[in-house]
């Protein structure tokens, strides 16, 4: 059996950021259990940008939630660097979510009563270590600067446009300088132009060695990523590769 | 430690943000909690104040807690010896008690028997009881016509008794124990005795049981001693100018003797005991007791307090139900926020801590308001009713009530916030993915 170069690119010097092997997930609802992921393999190296396409309900968000340690796989193996975190307990998972991952969602999930800066600071005031106010403020402003909206730091979300709100959400994801950025349809609620801008901001994060996994329905946005994968029937394949029965 | 401190700070910061974001809800929670905490504060303050007032009244006639007291009958050399040993001492005071009539000589006093002034006929003639029964004492007024005279209990003091019985000054001054004794005994009346002298024009002549002559007294002040019987206090040495030593040992008309001592007056107690026994007083009659009012009353005080605290707890429970209701509704509204916080790495424990911090801060704010209301309420009550209740004079807001209020606020915060906190901690992170 040969492995697609899109799934596992030629090994560079640095070890992969994440390495999923044969990951399975079955959802147990009131009806019959439904297998969402039937053996997913995925490797992401520093600086990689991976787009995952798939129909609604194909398991893209489930896969992202497993990668982001929101949930645990039923089977397979999940390595973060060289550390097996397949069955990591919640307390350690929370610490890893804080230290290693940044999340961007379709809805921005900004707290309306907080300013843009306070929303970004939310990722720093999370009980995982403590930064003095001055350092916290500097980091927040740097993150907002990185997404080009430092001048809006004191604005509250209702006064920001959709694109600005999503950039605040991206700043929140970047403020802890994560090694992996997970984005779940981040342009779903935005117009095309703003969506392009947001995808560009996300992609730029890979320039500094951050891995990016982008779940999207938009093929144009997917095309801007280094690799494009398609999730169907619980398996991840290079986009365009047909399923052989 | 740094980690814990970081989590504590994070929960306080986020909790504070939550309170500021939901001011109206916080206010409504505080309103529902306020009455409960106020009830606890008022009950605790009321119990403390009532306790102090009751003790203050008891102290007036029984003495402060810890005071050691000795009762002696006026036999043989008991009284002269005691007066000699205790003269000039500050840690022990001897009180002799005898009967005196101030006013017209040879008449029946207004309050025969030394009873309260407002009690018609007084107590009737003074009685003496022994193994053969009780019979009236012939005080020379039997069959006498009614006149302008007041019968009272005359208490001779070797020193300032107010360290043991904190009399409340009403008018004039207290006895001055410095200097030479005057032949005109200075008297400090209690309020009941003062009542008689206000109502009746009484000549300044004092007849004392066993005295060689009737001296002319000087009334120097009035105090509240908590007693209902007309009483006058006088320096022992001024009284002794008129009482021959022989009369002091008369068990029928001689003065009764009580000695009050501080707990540390061990030496004087030993000396007095030894001198009394040497003078012929049987050793088993020299008994010392300690005033233990607080201990004796503790059971009934505690029972009363628990009953009122139980009632306050019920009111507090209603407040807790209110804060719990608001807390649950708030957590329901903030599901996405909590899921998001978990997604960015906030541990479950900290999420619970955030919700608890909010309810605890609300509880503490409410406690502060309730304590403030209690302090203001007490000041108002003292301004309006203080003059009617002398025992409330100088009453300050008891710190125990403040502590009880803070504890009630914290307990209400914990009880009202615990369930919402647990719910917040259980919110699945995947909520943000499915939104």
Tab-separated table of C-alpha atoms in Angstrom, chain A residues 30-127:
chain	number	residue	atom	x	y	z
A	30	UNK	CA	-30.754	7.510	20.780
A	31	UNK	CA	-30.701	5.646	17.469
A	32	UNK	CA	-28.113	3.221	16.278
A	33	UNK	CA	-24.488	4.192	16.942
A	34	UNK	CA	-23.119	6.106	13.961
A	35	UNK	CA	-19.516	5.837	12.924
A	36	UNK	CA	-18.275	9.308	12.092
A	37	UNK	CA	-14.579	8.614	11.696
A	38	UNK	CA	-13.581	5.185	10.503
A	39	UNK	CA	-9.798	5.368	10.667
A	40	UNK	CA	-8.437	8.805	9.960
A	41	UNK	CA	-4.760	9.375	9.320
A	42	UNK	CA	-3.407	12.894	9.431
A	43	UNK	CA	-0.011	14.426	9.969
A	44	UNK	CA	0.666	18.141	10.308
A	45	UNK	CA	4.155	19.586	10.423
A	46	UNK	CA	5.215	23.038	11.575
A	47	UNK	CA	4.232	25.580	8.932
A	48	UNK	CA	1.761	23.188	7.279
A	49	UNK	CA	-1.620	24.472	6.243
A	50	UNK	CA	-4.250	21.799	5.680
A	51	UNK	CA	-7.784	22.358	4.402
A	52	UNK	CA	-10.420	19.760	5.107
A	53	UNK	CA	-13.447	19.697	2.847
A	54	UNK	CA	-16.514	17.550	3.183
A	55	UNK	CA	-20.258	17.542	3.129
A	56	UNK	CA	-22.275	18.651	6.146
A	57	UNK	CA	-22.350	15.845	8.684
A	58	UNK	CA	-19.284	14.156	7.214
A	59	UNK	CA	-17.406	14.522	10.506
A	60	UNK	CA	-15.164	17.520	9.824
A	61	UNK	CA	-16.053	19.272	13.070
A	62	UNK	CA	-15.822	15.986	14.974
A	63	UNK	CA	-12.323	15.482	13.622
A	64	UNK	CA	-11.393	19.021	14.606
A	65	UNK	CA	-12.804	18.484	18.104
A	66	UNK	CA	-10.636	15.361	18.461
A	67	UNK	CA	-7.559	17.216	17.269
A	68	UNK	CA	-8.349	20.091	19.621
A	69	UNK	CA	-8.852	17.677	22.556
A	70	UNK	CA	-12.469	18.694	23.025
A	71	UNK	CA	-13.238	15.000	22.795
A	72	UNK	CA	-11.312	11.715	22.722
A	73	UNK	CA	-11.154	9.158	19.895
A	74	UNK	CA	-12.623	5.670	20.348
A	75	UNK	CA	-9.695	4.068	18.616
A	76	UNK	CA	-6.408	4.767	16.867
A	77	UNK	CA	-3.532	6.854	18.109
A	78	UNK	CA	-2.998	10.579	18.503
A	79	UNK	CA	0.517	11.891	18.913
A	80	UNK	CA	1.279	15.497	19.772
A	81	UNK	CA	4.923	15.797	18.863
A	82	UNK	CA	6.227	12.523	20.170
A	83	UNK	CA	3.735	12.353	23.042
A	84	UNK	CA	0.776	9.972	22.920
A	85	UNK	CA	-2.271	11.965	23.986
A	86	UNK	CA	-4.950	9.559	22.758
A	87	UNK	CA	-6.329	9.006	26.255
A	88	UNK	CA	-5.138	12.157	27.963
A	89	UNK	CA	-7.172	13.139	31.049
A	90	UNK	CA	-9.245	16.318	30.906
A	91	UNK	CA	-7.064	18.295	33.317
A	92	UNK	CA	-3.971	17.796	31.129
A	93	UNK	CA	-6.018	18.282	27.969
A	94	UNK	CA	-7.101	21.719	29.224
A	95	UNK	CA	-3.465	22.665	29.765
A	96	UNK	CA	-2.572	21.472	26.252
A	97	UNK	CA	-5.515	23.322	24.696
A	98	UNK	CA	-4.208	26.455	26.328
A	99	UNK	CA	-0.555	25.961	25.445
A	100	UNK	CA	-0.589	24.225	22.058
A	101	UNK	CA	-3.813	25.058	20.257
A	102	UNK	CA	-5.625	28.098	18.999
A	103	UNK	CA	-9.255	27.862	17.961
A	104	UNK	CA	-11.313	29.880	15.512
A	105	UNK	CA	-14.980	29.076	15.044
A	106	UNK	CA	-17.631	29.915	12.478
A	107	UNK	CA	-19.421	32.026	15.057
A	108	UNK	CA	-16.983	34.358	16.664
A	109	UNK	CA	-17.989	33.679	20.261
A	110	UNK	CA	-16.966	37.081	21.490
A	111	UNK	CA	-18.390	38.184	24.825
A	112	UNK	CA	-20.464	41.276	24.175
A	113	UNK	CA	-19.786	42.859	27.529
A	114	UNK	CA	-16.019	42.765	27.055
A	115	UNK	CA	-13.857	44.940	24.812
A	116	UNK	CA	-11.912	43.432	21.942
A	117	UNK	CA	-8.781	43.477	24.102
A	118	UNK	CA	-10.581	41.782	27.005
A	119	UNK	CA	-11.938	39.140	24.642
A	120	UNK	CA	-8.426	38.412	23.454
A	121	UNK	CA	-7.153	38.398	27.034
A	122	UNK	CA	-9.684	35.678	27.828
A	123	UNK	CA	-7.196	33.144	26.466
A	124	UNK	CA	-4.548	34.467	28.853
A	125	UNK	CA	-6.750	34.634	31.954
A	126	UNK	CA	-7.687	30.977	31.926
A	127	UNK	CA	-6.028	29.600	35.024
